[in-house]
PDB file of C-alpha atoms in Angstrom:
ATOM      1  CA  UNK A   1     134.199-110.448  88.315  1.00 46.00           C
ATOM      2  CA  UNK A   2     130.972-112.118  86.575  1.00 47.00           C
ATOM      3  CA  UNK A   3     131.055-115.310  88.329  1.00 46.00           C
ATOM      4  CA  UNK A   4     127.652-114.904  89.534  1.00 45.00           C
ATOM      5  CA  UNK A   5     126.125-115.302  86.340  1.00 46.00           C
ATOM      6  CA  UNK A   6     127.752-118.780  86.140  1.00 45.00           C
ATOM      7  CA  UNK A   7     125.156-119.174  89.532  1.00 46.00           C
ATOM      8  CA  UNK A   8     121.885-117.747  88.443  1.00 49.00           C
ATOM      9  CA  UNK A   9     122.168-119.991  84.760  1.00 53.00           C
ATOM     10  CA  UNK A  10     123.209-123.215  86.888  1.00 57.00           C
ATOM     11  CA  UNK A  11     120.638-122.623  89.726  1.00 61.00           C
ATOM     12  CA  UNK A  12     123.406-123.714  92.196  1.00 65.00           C
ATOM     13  CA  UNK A  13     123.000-122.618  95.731  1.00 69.00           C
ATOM     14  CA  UNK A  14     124.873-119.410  96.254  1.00 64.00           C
ATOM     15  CA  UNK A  15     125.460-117.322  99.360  1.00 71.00           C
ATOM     16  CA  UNK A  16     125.099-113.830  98.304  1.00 68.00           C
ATOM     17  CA  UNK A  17     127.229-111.657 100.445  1.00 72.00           C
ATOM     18  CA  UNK A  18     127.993-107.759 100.044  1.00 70.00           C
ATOM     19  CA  UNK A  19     129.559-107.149  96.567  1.00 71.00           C
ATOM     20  CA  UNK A  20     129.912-103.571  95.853  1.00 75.00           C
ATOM     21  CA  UNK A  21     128.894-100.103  97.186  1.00 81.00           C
ATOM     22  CA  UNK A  22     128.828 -97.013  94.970  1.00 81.00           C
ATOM     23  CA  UNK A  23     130.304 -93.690  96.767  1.00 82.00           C
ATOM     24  CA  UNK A  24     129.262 -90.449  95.964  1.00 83.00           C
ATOM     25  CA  UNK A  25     131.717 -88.741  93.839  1.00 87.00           C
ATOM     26  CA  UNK A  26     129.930 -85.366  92.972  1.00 87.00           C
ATOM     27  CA  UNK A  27     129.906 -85.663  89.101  1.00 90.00           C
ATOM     28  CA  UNK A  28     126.207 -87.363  89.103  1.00 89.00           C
ATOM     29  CA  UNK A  29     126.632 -87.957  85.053  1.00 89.00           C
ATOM     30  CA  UNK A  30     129.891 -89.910  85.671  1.00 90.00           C
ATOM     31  CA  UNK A  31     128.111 -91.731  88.326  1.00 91.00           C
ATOM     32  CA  UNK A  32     125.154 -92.492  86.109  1.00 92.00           C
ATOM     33  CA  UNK A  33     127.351 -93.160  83.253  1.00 92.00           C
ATOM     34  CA  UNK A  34     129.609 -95.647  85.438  1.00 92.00           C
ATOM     35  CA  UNK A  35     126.333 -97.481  86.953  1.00 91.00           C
ATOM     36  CA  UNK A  36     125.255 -97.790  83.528  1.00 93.00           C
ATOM     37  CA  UNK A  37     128.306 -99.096  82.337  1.00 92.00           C
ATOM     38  CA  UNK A  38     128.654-101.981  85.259  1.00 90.00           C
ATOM     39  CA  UNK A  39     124.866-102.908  85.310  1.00 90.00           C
ATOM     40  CA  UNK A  40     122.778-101.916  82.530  1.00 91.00           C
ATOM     41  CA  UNK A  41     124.830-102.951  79.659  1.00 90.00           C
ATOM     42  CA  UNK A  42     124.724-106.487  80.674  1.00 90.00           C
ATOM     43  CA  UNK A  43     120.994-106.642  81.505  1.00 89.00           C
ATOM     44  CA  UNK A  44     119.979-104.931  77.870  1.00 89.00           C
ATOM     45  CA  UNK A  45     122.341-108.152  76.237  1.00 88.00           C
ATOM     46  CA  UNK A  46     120.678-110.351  78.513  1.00 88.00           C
ATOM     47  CA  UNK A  47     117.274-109.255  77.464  1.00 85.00           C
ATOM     48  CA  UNK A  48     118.228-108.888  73.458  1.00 82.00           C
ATOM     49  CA  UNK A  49     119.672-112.599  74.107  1.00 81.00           C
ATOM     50  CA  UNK A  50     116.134-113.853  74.692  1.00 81.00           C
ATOM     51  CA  UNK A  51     115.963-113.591  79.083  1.00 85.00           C
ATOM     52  CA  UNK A  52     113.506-111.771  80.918  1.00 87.00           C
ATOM     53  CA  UNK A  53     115.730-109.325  83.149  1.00 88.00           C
ATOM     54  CA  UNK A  54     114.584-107.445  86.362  1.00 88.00           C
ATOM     55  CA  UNK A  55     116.516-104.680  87.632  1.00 88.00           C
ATOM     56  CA  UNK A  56     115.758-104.045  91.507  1.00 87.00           C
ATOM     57  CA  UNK A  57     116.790-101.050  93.399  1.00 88.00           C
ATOM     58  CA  UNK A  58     116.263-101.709  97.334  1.00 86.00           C
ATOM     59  CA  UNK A  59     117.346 -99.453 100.014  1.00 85.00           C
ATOM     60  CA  UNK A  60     116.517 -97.018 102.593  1.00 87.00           C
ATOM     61  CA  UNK A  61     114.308 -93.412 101.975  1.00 86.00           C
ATOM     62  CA  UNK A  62     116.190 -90.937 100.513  1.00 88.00           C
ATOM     63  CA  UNK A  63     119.481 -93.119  99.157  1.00 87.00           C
ATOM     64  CA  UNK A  64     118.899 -92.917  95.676  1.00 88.00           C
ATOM     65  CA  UNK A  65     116.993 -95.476  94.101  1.00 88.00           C
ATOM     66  CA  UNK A  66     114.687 -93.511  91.918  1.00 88.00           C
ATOM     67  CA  UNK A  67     118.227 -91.449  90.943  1.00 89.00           C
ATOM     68  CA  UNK A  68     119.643 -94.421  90.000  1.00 91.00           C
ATOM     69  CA  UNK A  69     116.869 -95.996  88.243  1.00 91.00           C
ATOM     70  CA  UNK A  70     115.635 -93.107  86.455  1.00 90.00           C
ATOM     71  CA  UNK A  71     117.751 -89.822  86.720  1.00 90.00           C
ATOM     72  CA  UNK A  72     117.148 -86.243  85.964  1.00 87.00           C
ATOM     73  CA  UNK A  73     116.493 -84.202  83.471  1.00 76.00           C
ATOM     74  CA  UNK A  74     119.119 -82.795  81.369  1.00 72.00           C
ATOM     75  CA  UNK A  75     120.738 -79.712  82.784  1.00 71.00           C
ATOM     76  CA  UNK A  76     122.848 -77.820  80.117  1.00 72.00           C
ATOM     77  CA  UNK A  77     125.209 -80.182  79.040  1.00 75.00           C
ATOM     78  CA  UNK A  78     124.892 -82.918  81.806  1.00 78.00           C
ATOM     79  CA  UNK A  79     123.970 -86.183  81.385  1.00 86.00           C
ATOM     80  CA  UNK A  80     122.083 -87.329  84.593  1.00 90.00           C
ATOM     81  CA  UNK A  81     120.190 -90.224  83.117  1.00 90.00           C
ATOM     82  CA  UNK A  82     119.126 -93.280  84.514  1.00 91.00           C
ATOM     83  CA  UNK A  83     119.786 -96.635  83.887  1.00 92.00           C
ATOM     84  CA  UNK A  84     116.025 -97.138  82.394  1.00 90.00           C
ATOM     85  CA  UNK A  85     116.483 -93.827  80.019  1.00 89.00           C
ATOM     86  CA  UNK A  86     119.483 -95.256  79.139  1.00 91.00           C
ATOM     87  CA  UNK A  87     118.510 -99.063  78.340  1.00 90.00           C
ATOM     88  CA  UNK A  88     115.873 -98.048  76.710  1.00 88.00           C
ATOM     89  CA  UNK A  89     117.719 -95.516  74.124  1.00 89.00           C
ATOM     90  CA  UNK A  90     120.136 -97.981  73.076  1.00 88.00           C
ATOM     91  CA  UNK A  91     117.919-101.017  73.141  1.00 85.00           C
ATOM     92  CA  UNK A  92     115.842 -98.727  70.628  1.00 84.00           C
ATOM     93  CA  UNK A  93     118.738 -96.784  68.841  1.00 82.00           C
ATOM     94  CA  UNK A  94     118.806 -99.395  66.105  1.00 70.00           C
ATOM     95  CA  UNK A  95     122.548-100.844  66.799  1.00 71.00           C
ATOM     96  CA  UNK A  96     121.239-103.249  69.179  1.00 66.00           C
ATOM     97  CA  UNK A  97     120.396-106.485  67.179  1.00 62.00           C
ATOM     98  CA  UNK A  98     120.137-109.991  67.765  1.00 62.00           C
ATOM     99  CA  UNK A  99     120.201-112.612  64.554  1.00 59.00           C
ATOM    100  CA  UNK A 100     119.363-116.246  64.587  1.00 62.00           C
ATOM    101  CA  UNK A 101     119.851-117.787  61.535  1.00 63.00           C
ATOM    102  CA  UNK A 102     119.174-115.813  58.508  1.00 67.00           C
ATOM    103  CA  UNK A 103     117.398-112.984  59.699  1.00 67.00           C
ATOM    104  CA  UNK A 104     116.691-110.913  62.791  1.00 66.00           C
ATOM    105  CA  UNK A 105     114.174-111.841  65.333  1.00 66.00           C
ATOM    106  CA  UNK A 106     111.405-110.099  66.780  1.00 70.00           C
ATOM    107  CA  UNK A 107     110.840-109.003  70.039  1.00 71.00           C
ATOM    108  CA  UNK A 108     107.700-107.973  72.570  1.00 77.00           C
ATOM    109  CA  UNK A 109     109.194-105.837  75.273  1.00 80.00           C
ATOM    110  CA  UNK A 110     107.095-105.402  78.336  1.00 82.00           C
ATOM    111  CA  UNK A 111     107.956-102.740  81.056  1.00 83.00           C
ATOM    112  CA  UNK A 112     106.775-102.767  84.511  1.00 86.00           C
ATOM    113  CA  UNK A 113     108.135 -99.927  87.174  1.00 86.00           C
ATOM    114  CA  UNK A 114     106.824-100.456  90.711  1.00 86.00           C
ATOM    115  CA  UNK A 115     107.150 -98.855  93.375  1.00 85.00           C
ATOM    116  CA  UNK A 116     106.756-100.803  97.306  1.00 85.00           C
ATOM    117  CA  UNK A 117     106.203 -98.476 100.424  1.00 84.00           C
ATOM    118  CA  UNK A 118     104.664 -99.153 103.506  1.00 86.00           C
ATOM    119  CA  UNK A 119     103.880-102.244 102.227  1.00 88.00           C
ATOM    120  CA  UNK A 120     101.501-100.576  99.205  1.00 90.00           C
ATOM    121  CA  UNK A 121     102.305-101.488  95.543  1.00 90.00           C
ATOM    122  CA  UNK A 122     101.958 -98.572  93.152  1.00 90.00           C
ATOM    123  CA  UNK A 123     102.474 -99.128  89.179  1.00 89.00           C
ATOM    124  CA  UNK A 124     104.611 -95.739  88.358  1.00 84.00           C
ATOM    125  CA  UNK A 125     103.839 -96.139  84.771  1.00 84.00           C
ATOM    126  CA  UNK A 126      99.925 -96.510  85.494  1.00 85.00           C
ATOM    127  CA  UNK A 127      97.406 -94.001  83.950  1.00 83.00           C
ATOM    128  CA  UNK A 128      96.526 -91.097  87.163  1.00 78.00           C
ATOM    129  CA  UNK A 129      93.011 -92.175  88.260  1.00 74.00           C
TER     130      UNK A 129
END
């Protein structure tokens, strides 16, 4: 169900309640793949529509955000990517397009990773001083 979307464009008041929890299955590339397919599809057609999308992983030490967000590395035939590694391949793979009119459009993508502990903001994608 998508009805939230129908929220966020309208700016109506909504109560946001729990939606969804993930379980742990074992297979961490069909859990990667799955939270892929349920989140990150929709924000990388949001953003080639022309929105600026966040994605925001919240949660306790240790549950998984940084899994989530950006995975493993490859291990033998595994998949264990993320859902940036995998926005990011098929927003650059070339099948991703957006036309208006008669031609395609051009695009300026900006990428920010942060990370908030103890109340201290660190850009992960920030040159080591």
């Amino acid at each position: 169900d998508r009805s939230w979307h129908r929220h966020v464009v309208t700016k109506q008041q909504h109560q946001f309640a729990f939606d969804f929890c993930y379980t742990h299955t074992g297979n961490l590339a069909e859990e990667q793949k799955l939270i892929y397919e349920d989140l990150g599809r929709d924000v990388l057609m949001q953003a080639v529509q022309g929105y600026n999308v966040t994605v925001l992983a919240y949660g306790q030490t240790g549950a998984g955000k940084s899994l989530t967000m950006v995975g493993r590395p490859r291990t033998g035939e595994e998949d264990h990517r993320g859902l940036i590694p995998r926005i990011a391949e098929e927003l650059f793979d070339g099948k991703t397009t957006v036309t208006r009119g008669e031609g395609m459009v051009m695009a300026k993508v900006h990428l920010r990773m942060l990370e908030i502990y103890n109340e201290q903001v660190k850009d992960l994608l920030a040159a080591p001083r």
